[in-house]
Structures are given as C-alpha cells and as structure tokens.
Coordinates of C-alpha atoms and ligand atoms in Angstrom, one line a residue:
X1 CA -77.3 59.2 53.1
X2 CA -75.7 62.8 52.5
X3 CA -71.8 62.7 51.5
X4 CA -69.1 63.6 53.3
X5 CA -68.7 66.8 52.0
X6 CA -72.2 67.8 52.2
X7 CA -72.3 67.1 55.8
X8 CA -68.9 69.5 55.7
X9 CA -71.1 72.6 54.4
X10 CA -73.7 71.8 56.3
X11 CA -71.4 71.3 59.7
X12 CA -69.9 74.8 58.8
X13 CA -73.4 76.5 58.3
X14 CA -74.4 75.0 61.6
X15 CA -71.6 76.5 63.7
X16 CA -72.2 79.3 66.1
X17 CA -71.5 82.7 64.2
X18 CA -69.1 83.4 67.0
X19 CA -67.0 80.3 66.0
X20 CA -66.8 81.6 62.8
X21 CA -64.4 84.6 62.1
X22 CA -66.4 85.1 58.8
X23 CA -68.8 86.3 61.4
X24 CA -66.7 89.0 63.7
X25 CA -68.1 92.2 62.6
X26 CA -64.4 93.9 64.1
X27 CA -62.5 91.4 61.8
X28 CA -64.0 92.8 58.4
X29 CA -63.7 96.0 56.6
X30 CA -66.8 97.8 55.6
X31 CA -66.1 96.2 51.9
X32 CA -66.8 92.9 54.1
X33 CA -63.0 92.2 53.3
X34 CA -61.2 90.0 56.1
X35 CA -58.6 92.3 58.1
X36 CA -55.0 89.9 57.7
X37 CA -54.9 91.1 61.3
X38 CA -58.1 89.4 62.8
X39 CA -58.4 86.7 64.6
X40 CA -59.0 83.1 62.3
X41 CA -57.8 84.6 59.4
X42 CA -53.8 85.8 60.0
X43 CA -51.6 82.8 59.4
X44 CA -49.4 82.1 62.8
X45 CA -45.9 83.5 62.9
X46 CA -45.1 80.0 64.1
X47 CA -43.7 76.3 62.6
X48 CA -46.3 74.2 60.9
X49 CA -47.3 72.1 64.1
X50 CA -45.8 68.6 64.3
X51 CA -47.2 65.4 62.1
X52 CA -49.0 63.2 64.5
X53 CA -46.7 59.8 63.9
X54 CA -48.9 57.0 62.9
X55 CA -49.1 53.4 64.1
X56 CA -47.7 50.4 63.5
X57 CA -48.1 48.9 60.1
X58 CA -50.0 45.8 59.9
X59 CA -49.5 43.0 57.2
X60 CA -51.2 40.1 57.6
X61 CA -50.7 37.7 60.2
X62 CA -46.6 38.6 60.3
X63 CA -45.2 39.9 63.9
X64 CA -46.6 43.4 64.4
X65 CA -42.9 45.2 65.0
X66 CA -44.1 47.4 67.8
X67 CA -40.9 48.9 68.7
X68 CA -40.6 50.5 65.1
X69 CA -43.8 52.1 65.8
X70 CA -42.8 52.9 68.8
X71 CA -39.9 54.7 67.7
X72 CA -41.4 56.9 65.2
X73 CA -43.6 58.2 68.0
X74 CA -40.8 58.8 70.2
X75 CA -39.2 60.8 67.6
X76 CA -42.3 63.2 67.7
X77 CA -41.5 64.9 70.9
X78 CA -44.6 67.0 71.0
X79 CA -46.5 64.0 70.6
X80 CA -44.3 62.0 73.3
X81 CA -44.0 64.6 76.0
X82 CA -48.1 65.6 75.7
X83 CA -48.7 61.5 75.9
X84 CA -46.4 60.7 78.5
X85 CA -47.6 63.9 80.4
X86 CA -51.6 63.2 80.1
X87 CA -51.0 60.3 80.7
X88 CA -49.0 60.6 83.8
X89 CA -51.1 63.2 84.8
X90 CA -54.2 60.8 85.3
X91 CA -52.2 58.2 87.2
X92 CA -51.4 60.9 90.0
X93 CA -55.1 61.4 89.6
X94 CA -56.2 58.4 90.3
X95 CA -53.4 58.3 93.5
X96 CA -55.1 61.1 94.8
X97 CA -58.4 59.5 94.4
X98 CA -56.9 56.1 96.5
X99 CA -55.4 57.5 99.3
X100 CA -58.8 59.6 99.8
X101 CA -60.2 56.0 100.3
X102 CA -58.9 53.7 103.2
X103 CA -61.0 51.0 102.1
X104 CA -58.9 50.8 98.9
X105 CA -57.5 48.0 99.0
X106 CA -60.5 46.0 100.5
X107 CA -62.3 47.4 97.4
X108 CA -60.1 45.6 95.1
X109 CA -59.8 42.2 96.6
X110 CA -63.5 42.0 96.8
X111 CA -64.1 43.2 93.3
X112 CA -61.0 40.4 91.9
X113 CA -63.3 37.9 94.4
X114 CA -66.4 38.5 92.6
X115 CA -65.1 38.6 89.3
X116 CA -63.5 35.5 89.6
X117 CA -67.0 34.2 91.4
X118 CA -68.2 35.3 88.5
X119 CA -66.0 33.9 85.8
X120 CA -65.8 30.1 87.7
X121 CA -69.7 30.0 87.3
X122 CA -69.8 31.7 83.9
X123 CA -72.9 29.4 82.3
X124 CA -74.9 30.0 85.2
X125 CA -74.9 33.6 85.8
X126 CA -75.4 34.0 81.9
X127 CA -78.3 32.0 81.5
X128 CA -79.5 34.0 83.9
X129 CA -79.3 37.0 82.8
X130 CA -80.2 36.2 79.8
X131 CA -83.6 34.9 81.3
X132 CA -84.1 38.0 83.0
X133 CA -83.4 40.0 80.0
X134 CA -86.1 38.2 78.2
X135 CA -88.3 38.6 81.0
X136 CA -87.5 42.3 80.5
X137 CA -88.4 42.2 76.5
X138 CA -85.1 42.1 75.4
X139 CA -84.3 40.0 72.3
X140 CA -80.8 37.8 73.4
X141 CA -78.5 36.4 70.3
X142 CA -75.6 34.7 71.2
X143 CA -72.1 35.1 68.8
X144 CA -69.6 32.6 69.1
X145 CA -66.9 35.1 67.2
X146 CA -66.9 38.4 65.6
X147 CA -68.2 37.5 62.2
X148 CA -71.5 36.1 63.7
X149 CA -71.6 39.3 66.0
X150 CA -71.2 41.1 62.8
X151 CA -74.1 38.7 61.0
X152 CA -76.4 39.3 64.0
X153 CA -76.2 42.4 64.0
X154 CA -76.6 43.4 60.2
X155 CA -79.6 40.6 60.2
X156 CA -81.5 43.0 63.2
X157 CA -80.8 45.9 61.4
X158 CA -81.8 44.7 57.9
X159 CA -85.1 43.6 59.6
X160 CA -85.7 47.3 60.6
X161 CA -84.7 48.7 57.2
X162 CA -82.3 50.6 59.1
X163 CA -79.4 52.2 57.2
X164 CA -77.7 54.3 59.9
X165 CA -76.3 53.6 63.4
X166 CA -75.7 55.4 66.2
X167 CA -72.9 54.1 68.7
X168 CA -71.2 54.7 71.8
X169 CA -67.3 53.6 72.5
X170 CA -67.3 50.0 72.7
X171 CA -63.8 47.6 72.8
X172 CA -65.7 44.9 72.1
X173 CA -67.0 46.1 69.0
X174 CA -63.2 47.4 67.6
X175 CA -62.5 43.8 68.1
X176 CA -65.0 42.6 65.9
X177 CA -64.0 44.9 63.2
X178 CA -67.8 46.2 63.6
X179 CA -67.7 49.4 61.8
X180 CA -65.5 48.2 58.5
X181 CA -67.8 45.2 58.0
X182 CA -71.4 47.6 58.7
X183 CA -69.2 50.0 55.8
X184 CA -68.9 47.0 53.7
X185 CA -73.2 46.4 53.8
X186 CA -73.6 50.2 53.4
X187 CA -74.5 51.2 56.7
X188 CA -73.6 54.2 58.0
X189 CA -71.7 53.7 61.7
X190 CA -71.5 57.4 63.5
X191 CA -69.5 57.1 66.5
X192 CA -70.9 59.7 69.4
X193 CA -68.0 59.5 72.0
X194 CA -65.9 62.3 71.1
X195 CA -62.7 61.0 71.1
X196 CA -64.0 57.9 69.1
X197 CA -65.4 60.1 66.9
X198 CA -62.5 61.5 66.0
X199 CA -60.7 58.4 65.6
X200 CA -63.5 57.7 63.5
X201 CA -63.2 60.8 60.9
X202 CA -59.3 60.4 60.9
X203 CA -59.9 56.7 59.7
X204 CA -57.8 55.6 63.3
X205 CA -58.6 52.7 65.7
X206 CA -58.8 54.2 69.4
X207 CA -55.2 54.1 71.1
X208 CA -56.3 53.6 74.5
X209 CA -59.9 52.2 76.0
X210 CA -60.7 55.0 77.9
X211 CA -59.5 57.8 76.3
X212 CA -59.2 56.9 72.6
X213 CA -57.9 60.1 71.1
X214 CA -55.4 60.6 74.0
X215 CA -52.2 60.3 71.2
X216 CA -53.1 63.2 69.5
X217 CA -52.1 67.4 69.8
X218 CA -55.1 69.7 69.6
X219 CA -53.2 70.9 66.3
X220 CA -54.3 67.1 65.1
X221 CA -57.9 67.4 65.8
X222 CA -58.1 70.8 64.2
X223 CA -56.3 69.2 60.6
X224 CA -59.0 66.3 61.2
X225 CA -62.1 68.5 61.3
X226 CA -60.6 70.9 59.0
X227 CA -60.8 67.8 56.5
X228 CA -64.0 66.5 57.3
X229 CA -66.1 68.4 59.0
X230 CA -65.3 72.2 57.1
X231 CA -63.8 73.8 60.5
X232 CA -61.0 76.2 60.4
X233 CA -57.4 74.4 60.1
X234 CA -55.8 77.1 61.9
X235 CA -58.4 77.4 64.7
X236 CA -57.5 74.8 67.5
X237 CA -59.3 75.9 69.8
X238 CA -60.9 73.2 72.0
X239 CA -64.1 74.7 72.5
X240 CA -64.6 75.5 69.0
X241 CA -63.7 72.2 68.2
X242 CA -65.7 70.7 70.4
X243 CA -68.5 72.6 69.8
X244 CA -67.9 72.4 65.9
X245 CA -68.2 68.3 66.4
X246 CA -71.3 69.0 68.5
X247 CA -72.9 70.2 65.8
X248 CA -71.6 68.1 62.9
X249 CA -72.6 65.2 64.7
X250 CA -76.0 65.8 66.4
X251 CA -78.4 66.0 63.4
X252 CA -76.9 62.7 62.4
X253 CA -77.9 61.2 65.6
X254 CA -81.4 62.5 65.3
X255 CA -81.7 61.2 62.5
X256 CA -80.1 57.4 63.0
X257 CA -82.2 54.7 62.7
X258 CA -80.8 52.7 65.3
X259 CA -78.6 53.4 68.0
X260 CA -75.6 50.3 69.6
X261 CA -74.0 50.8 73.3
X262 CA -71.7 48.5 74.9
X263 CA -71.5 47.3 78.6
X264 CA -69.5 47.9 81.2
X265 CA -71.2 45.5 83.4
X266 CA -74.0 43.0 82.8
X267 CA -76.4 42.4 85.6
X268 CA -77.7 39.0 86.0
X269 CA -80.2 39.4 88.6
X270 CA -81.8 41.6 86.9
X271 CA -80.8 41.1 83.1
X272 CA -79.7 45.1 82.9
X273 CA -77.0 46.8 81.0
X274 CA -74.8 48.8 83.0
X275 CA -73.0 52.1 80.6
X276 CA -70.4 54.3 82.0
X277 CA -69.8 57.7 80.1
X278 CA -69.0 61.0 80.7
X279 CA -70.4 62.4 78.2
X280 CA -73.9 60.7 77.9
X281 CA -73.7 59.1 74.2
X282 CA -74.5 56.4 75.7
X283 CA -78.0 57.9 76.2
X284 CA -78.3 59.3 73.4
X285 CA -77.6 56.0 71.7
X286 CA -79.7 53.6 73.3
X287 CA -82.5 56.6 73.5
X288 CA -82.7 58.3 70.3
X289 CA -83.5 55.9 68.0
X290 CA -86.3 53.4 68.6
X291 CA -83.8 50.2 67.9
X292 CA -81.0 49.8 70.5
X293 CA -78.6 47.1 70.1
X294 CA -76.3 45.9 72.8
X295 CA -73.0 44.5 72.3
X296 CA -72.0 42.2 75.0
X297 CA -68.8 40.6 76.0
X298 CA -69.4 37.8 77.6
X299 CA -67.1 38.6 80.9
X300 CA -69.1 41.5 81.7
X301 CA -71.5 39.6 83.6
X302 CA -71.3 40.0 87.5
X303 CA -74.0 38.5 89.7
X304 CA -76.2 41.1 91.9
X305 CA -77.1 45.1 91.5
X306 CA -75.1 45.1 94.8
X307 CA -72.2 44.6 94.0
X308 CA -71.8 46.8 91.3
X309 CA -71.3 49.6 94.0
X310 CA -68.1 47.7 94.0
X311 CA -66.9 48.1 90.4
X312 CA -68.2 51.9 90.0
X313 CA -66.6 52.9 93.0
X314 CA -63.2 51.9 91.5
X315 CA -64.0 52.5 87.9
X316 CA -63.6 55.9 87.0
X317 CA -61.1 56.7 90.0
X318 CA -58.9 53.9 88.4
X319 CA -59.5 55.3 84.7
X320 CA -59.3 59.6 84.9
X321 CA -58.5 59.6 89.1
X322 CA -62.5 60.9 89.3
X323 CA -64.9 59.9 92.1
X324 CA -67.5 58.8 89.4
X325 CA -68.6 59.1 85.7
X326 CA -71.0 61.7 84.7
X327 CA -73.4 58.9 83.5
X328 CA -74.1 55.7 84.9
X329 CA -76.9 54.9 83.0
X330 CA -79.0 51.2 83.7
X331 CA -80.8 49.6 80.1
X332 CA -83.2 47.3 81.2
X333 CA -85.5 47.3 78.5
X334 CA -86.5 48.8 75.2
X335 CA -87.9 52.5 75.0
X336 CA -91.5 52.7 74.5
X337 CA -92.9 51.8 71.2
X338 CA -89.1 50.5 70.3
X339 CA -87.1 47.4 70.6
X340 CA -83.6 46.2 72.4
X341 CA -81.4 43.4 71.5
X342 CA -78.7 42.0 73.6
X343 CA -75.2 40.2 71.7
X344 CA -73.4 38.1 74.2
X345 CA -70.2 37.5 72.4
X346 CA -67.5 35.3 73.2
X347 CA -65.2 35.7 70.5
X348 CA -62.0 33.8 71.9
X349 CA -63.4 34.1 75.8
X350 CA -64.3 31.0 76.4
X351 CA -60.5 30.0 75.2
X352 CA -59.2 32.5 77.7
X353 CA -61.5 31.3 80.5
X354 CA -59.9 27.8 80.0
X355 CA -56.1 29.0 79.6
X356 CA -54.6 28.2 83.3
X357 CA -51.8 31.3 83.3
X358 CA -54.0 33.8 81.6
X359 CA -58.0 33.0 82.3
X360 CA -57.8 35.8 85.0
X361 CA -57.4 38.4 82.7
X362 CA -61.0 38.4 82.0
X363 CA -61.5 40.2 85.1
X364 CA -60.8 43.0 83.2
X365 CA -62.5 46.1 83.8
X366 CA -60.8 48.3 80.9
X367 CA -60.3 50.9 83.3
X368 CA -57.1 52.0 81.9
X369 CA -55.1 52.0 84.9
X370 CA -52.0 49.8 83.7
X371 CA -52.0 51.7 80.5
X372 CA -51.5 54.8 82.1
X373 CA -49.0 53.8 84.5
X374 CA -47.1 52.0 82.0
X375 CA -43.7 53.6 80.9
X376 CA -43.8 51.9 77.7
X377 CA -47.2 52.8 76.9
X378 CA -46.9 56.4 77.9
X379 CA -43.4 56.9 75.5
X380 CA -45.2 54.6 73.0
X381 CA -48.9 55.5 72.0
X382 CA -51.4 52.8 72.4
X383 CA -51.3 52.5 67.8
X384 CA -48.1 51.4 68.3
X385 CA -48.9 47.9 69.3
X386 CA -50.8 47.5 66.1
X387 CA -53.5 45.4 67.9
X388 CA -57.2 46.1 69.4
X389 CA -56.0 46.3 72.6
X390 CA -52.8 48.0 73.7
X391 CA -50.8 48.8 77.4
X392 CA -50.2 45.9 79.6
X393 CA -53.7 44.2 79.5
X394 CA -52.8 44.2 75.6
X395 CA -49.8 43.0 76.1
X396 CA -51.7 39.8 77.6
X397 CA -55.2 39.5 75.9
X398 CA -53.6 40.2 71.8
X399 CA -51.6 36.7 71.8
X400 CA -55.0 34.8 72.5
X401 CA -56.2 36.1 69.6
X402 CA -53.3 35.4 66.9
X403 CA -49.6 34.1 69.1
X404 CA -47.6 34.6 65.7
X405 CA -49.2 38.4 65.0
X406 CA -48.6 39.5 68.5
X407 CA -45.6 37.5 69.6
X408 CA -43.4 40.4 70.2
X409 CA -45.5 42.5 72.5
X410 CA -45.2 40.5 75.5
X411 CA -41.5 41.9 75.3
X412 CA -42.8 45.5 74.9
X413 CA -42.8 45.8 79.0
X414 CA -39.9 46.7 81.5
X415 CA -41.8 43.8 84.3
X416 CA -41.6 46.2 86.3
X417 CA -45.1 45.7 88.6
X418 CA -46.7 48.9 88.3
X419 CA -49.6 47.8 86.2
X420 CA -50.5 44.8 88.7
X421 CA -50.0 47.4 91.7
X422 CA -53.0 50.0 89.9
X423 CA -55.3 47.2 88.7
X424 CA -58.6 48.1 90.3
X425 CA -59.4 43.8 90.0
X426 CA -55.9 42.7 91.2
X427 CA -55.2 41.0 87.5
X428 CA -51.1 40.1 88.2
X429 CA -50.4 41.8 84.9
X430 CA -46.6 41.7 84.9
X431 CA -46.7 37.5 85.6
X432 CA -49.2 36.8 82.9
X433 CA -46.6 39.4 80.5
X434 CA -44.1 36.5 81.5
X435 CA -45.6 33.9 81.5
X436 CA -46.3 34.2 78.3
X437 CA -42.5 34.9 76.7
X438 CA -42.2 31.8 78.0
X439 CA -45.4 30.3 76.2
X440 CA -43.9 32.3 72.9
X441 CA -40.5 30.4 72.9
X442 CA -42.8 27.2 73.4
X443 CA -44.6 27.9 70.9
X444 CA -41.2 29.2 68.6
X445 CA -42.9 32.5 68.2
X446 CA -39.5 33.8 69.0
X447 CA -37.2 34.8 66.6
X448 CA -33.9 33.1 66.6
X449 CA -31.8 35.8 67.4
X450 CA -33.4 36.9 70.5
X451 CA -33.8 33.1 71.4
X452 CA -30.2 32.4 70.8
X453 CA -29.0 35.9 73.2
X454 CA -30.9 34.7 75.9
X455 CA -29.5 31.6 76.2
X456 CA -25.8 33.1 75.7
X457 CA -27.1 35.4 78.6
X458 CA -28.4 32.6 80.4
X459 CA -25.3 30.6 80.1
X460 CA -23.3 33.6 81.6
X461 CA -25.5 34.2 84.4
X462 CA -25.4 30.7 85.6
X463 CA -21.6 31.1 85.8
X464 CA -20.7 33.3 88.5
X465 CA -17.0 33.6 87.3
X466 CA -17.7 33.7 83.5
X467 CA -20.2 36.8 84.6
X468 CA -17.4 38.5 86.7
X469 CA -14.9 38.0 83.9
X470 CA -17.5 39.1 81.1
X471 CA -18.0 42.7 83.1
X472 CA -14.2 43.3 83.7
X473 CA -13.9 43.0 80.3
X474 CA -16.8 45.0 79.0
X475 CA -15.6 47.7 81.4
X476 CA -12.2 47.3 80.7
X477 CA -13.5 47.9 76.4
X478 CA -16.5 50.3 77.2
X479 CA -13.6 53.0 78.7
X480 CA -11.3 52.3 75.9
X481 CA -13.4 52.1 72.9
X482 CA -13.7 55.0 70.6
X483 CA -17.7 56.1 70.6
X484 CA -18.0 55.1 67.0
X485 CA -17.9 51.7 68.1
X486 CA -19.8 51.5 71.3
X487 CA -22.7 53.3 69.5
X488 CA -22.5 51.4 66.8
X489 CA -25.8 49.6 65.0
X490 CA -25.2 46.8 67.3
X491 CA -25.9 48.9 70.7
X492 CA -30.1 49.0 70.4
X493 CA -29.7 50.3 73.9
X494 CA -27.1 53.2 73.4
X495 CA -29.7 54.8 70.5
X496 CA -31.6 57.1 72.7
X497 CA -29.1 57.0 75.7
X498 CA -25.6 57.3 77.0
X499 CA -24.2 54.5 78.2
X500 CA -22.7 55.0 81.9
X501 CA -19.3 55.2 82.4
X502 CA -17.7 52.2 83.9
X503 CA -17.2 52.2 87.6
X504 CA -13.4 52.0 88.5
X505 CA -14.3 49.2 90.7
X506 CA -17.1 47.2 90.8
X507 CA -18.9 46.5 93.8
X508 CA -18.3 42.7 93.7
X509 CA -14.3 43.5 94.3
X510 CA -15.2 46.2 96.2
X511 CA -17.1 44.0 98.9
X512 CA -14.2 41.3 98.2
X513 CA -11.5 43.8 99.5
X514 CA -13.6 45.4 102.3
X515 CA -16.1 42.7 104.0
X516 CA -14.4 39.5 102.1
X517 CA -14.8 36.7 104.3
X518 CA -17.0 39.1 107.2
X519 CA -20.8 37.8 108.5
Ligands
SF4_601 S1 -56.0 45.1 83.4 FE1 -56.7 46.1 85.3 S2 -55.7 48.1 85.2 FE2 -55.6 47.3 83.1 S3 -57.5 48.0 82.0 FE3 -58.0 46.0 82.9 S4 -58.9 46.5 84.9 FE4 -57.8 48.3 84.3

C-alpha cells in the first residue's frame, strides 16, 4: 500500500502537462525561471477565499445542537448563497422535468403503491430474491446491524487476501460506519464517486445523498487536493481538478482487489442489482476487480423488472431535474472467472417497518428531492445535522436510530409541505417531522425549556382573550422599547432579522369595527 504522499508525487507526475503550469513553455524564461506573470504561478490580487464552515460537533450520544452548526454555516455567506443557490437551482430543474410529464402525478402514486406492496410483504419478496440471486451465483449474507455488515464483509475480503477496495456512493454503507471500521483492519477503502471522493480525502461524511460535496466552493476542493493529491492550491479550476482526481484515482482502481456498489433497487424476480450513476463508478467498481461486494438495504427490494420503469423514470428527474442517469447499470451475477456477494442489511429497518407513524418512510428512494426543496436544508448544509442522513427524510429516519442524539432535529423544519409535495414516492414528510415532536416530548427528549414555552404558548392560544390581550401589549412594548432590548439575547428570532413594525391596528379590531356583528 503506497502512502499518502507518495500517491501525491505520483498524482502530480500523472497530470496532463497542460494542467501543469510547470509545463507552459510561454510561462518560463529561457533560464526555465517561472514568469510572476504566468498563469498558476502569480498569487491572485484577491482575499484568501472563504473557510468552508464545518459541521456539527458530535459527542457521544448527547443532542446533536444542529442549529449551532447551522449558524456557523450561515455566517459563511459564500458558502450559504452557493448552497442555497445549487440547491435551488436543481429544484427548478426537477420542476421543469415534471410539468414536461402529465403522467406525473400518476407516476408517483403508483410508485408509493408498489413500495408499500413491497414493504407489507417484505419476507416474501426477499426470500425471493435472494433465491434468485443464488440461482444467479451470487453468495447472499444477511446482517442484522452494521457491525455484522461490517464482519461480513471484512470475513469475504480476508478470504480473498484482499487489502484494497474499490467503492461506489453508498448511504447505506455511511451508516454502517464502513470505511472507519475497514481503516481500523487495514484495508484500504477508495471511494470512486467524485464528490464522495472528495469527502473522502477531506476526512468529511457526504452532506447530501445525491450530491455529497454539494456544501463546498470550488476554492474548497482545490485546498483539498492541494493537501492530498499534490495539485496546485491556487488552481481551482474544475476541469483541472477534475481531471487531476481522474488521474489520482484511476491506478488505484486498477489496481483494487475488490470492488463494493450499493443498490438503488433490488429486483426480486430476477435476484439483480439495480446502480444508478452518472458517472459510471459503479461499473468500474463491480467490473474491475474480480471480487464485487453488494451492500444491500433491505427496503430496496421492489417486486418485478417492470416496474422499475417506474422508479427510474422519477429518480433522477426528482434528484438533478434530468430525464435519466448516465448509467443504469443491472448486476446479476459475478464477472467471469470472479465472484459477487450480496449483504442484505437491516440495521434498524425491520424496527421502522413496524413503527405505525413512521414505517412509510422506507419507501424512500434517496432521491434528494425534500433536501433540495428544503429551506432549512438549503441555508443549513446537510453536516449540519450531525447525523448519516440529513434534509427532511433525516429529520425522520435519524431518531430511529438513537431518539436522545437526534431529538432536536425534528424541530430543524418550518412544516411547511414542500418536501411531501416533491417526494417522487408520496412519503408525507412534514406529518412524520410532527409526529414525531410529539413522540420526543413522550419520550422526554425535550428539553425543559422548550417543553415549558410551548405549553405557556399553548395556554395562550386556547384563550382567545388572553391571546388578544398578550398582542396589544407586545405591540404596545415592541414600538416603545429601545432596540437594545428587543434584540436582546432573549430574541433568538430577531438575530438574523428585523422584527416588523407593529401594525397600528390589528386586524382582529379592525374586522371588529368594520364587519363586527355582519355574515
Ligand atoms: S423522502 Fe422522498 S424526496 Fe426525500 S430523498 Fe426520499 S424519496 Fe426523495
């Protein structure tokens, strides 16, 4: 295994001399001195670029305090605007994409109908595929949680004397801590999807299931790969950079010993693995080496080959507002002369399935949608929910894992709809978000100052003249205090706005004095 800063030379000797300044014949001097003028080599006239905020800060199994992370990235306003932006950006996308299709709507309601088909007769369709998939030559492990994913999978590769992996983006896999435990056994985990891999080098979990990277400024990605790959730090550049990962990253793939893909959907008729990319790591993955190893949630499942039209016609239109991935690529079974192994892992899904307000969210299709749409998420960054999973979907499927850790993101969301409105499987995102504050305060996951303001506020809003009485006089004090005092440390919501001025009249005394008493 070569270290990290031998692959670095060797990335740097790899690169096309035109990516390299070094190279530019009209940059150098006959001496072979570099001009301060040329291109690489003058430092910008410009401010250092902004430091990429980081997430939240995890200790332990104590409440992940998401809106502290969340406002450190909201004080990077490079960061924020570019987020919110992209982010945006692919919602109106993925608009563009629906109204092209009339048969939208019909789309969705029969892919919720077969997922929850699917998910009501979970044992059967797995047994079957998992039939089929030994029918196919496929070895099939079952793992009842992460660790024993983890132990399976180190076990297969042990077998093979294999001491490198190749892998393509996979949630499940971030939820099973995959690539700290294969560290901690000395194997070597090389992510191939770009953006994973560059969450990879800058030590970072993805902040978002589709696009992992999706938080961070090109001026980011240039410091990472000036750190550990040897490119230029001055040079952002997409292409280069790109191109610069390209080449840092492909002799390591060729020579992997194994490769790992996820699954996007799981084919029980005909016990194949269904990958989505745009980039075709997948491919490479499974292909490359003669060892692939699939990592399987076990929700992917859906019953026939026909009705996966269903889910890849609203996939990637949901996720990046495209009419299809660049790769839809079908595993059935292992490359000649090599071997495939198939996980199905429940880790917690089971649970889920048998939780009556939330087992729908395992219709799931991590398509991204509701993060995008979500105006907390975009002004947030998906690290600041300090869990696997992040956006409204998060907001839902982290409290299954660990209610204490995650008990204040289901308040991290205005309830406002949107996410249930773009869900490509109709999952009522915004009613499972509230349904389970309410499960929190059951549980006394809650702390006690929130829990005793809501039940002042409820007190006052089951008291129609207490309420009327409460605004007169907060209008009455919000035009006469000095500003000191209304934006005092007490006003969380006048930190990053102004507070409106108070109406002279409200509209309850308004409607009193002009309709009072009128039908
Ligand atoms: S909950 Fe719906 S919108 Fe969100 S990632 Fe899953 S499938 Fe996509």
């Amino acid at each position: 295994m070569s270290s990290e800063s031998e692959r670095a030379r060797n990335a740097a000797a790899m690169l096309h001399p035109e990516l390299l300044a070094d190279h530019d014949d009209a940059a150098t001097t006959r001496g072979g001195r570099r001009l301060d003028h040329a291109e690489g080599s003058s430092k910008p006239l410009r401010p250092p670029p902004e430091k990429q905020p980081r997430g939240a800060k995890i200790h332990g199994s104590r409440p992940v305090d998401q809106a502290e992370a969340a406002e450190r990235f909201l004080a990077a306003p490079q960061h924020e605007k570019m987020h919110d932006e992209r982010l945006w950006d692919l919602r109106q996308k993925r608009d563009r994409e629906m109204h092209g299709m009339p048969e939208w709507e019909e789309l969705r309601s029969l892919a919720s109908a077969i997922k929850e088909h699917t998910l009501t007769r979970l044992d059967e369709y797995l047994e079957q595929f998992e039939a089929n998939a030994q029918k196919n030559g496929v070895h099939v492990h079952w793992a009842r949680d992460a660790a024993e994913h983890n132990a399976i999978v180190h076990a297969i590769l042990k077998d093979h004397g294999a001491k490198s992996l190749i892998k393509s983006k996979s949630m499940l896999t971030e939820e099973c801590g995959f690539r700290h435990y294969m560290a901690s056994v000395g194997i070597e985990v090389i992510e191939t999807d770009l953006g994973e891999r560059i969450q990879q080098l800058d030590n970072e979990d993805p902040s978002h299931v589709v696009v992992p990277a999706v938080h961070k400024l090109r001026t980011d990605v240039a410091e990472v790969f000036a750190k550990t790959i040897g490119t230029d730090p001055d040079n952002s550049d997409v292409h280069y950079l790109a191109e610069a990962q390209r080449r840092s990253n492909r002799p390591l793939i060729l020579a992997a010993d194994a490769g790992m893909t996820g699954c996007n959907f799981a084919v029980a008729e005909t016990g194949s693995v269904v990958v989505c990319t745009n980039e075709g790591n997948a491919d490479l993955s499974a292909n490359v080496p003669k060892l692939h190893i699939a990592s399987i949630g076990i929700e992917k499942i859906i019953p026939r080959l026909e009705h996966l039209a269903v889910f890849v016609r609203l996939l990637s239109r949901s996720a990046l507002g495209s009419p299809i991935t660049q790769y839809t690529s079908h595993f059935r079974g292992p490359r000649k002369g090599g071997e495939m192994h198939i996980v199905l892992v429940d880790n917690g899904r089971s649970e889920r399935l048998g939780m009556a307000e939330f087992w729908t969210s395992l219709k799931c299709i991590r398509c991204g949608a509701c993060m995008n749409t979500c105006p907390v998420y975009r002004r947030s960054g998906g690290l600041s929910y300090g869990a696997t999973y992040s956006g409204p979907i998060g907001l839902i499927i982290d409290p299954t894992f660990n209610a204490r850790k995650y008990s204040n993101l289901p308040f991290a969301s205005t309830l406002n709809g949107s996410c249930s409105n773009v869900c490509p499987v109709k999952i009522n995102i915004h009613e499972q978000i509230y349904a389970w504050r309410r499960e929190l305060v059951k549980l006394h996951e809650v702390p006690f100052a929130k829990k005793a303001a809501m039940k002042a506020a409820g007190e006052l809003l089951s008291r129609p003249a207490a309420y009327r009485a409460a605004i007169t006089a907060t209008n009455a004090a919000l035009a006469h205090l000095p500003r000191f005092v209304i934006y005092s440390r007490l006003d969380a919501w006048g930190k990053h706005r102004e507070v409106p001025h108070p109406p002279k009249q409200t509209f309850h005394s308004w409607y009193q004095a002009n309709r009072g008493g009128k039908r």
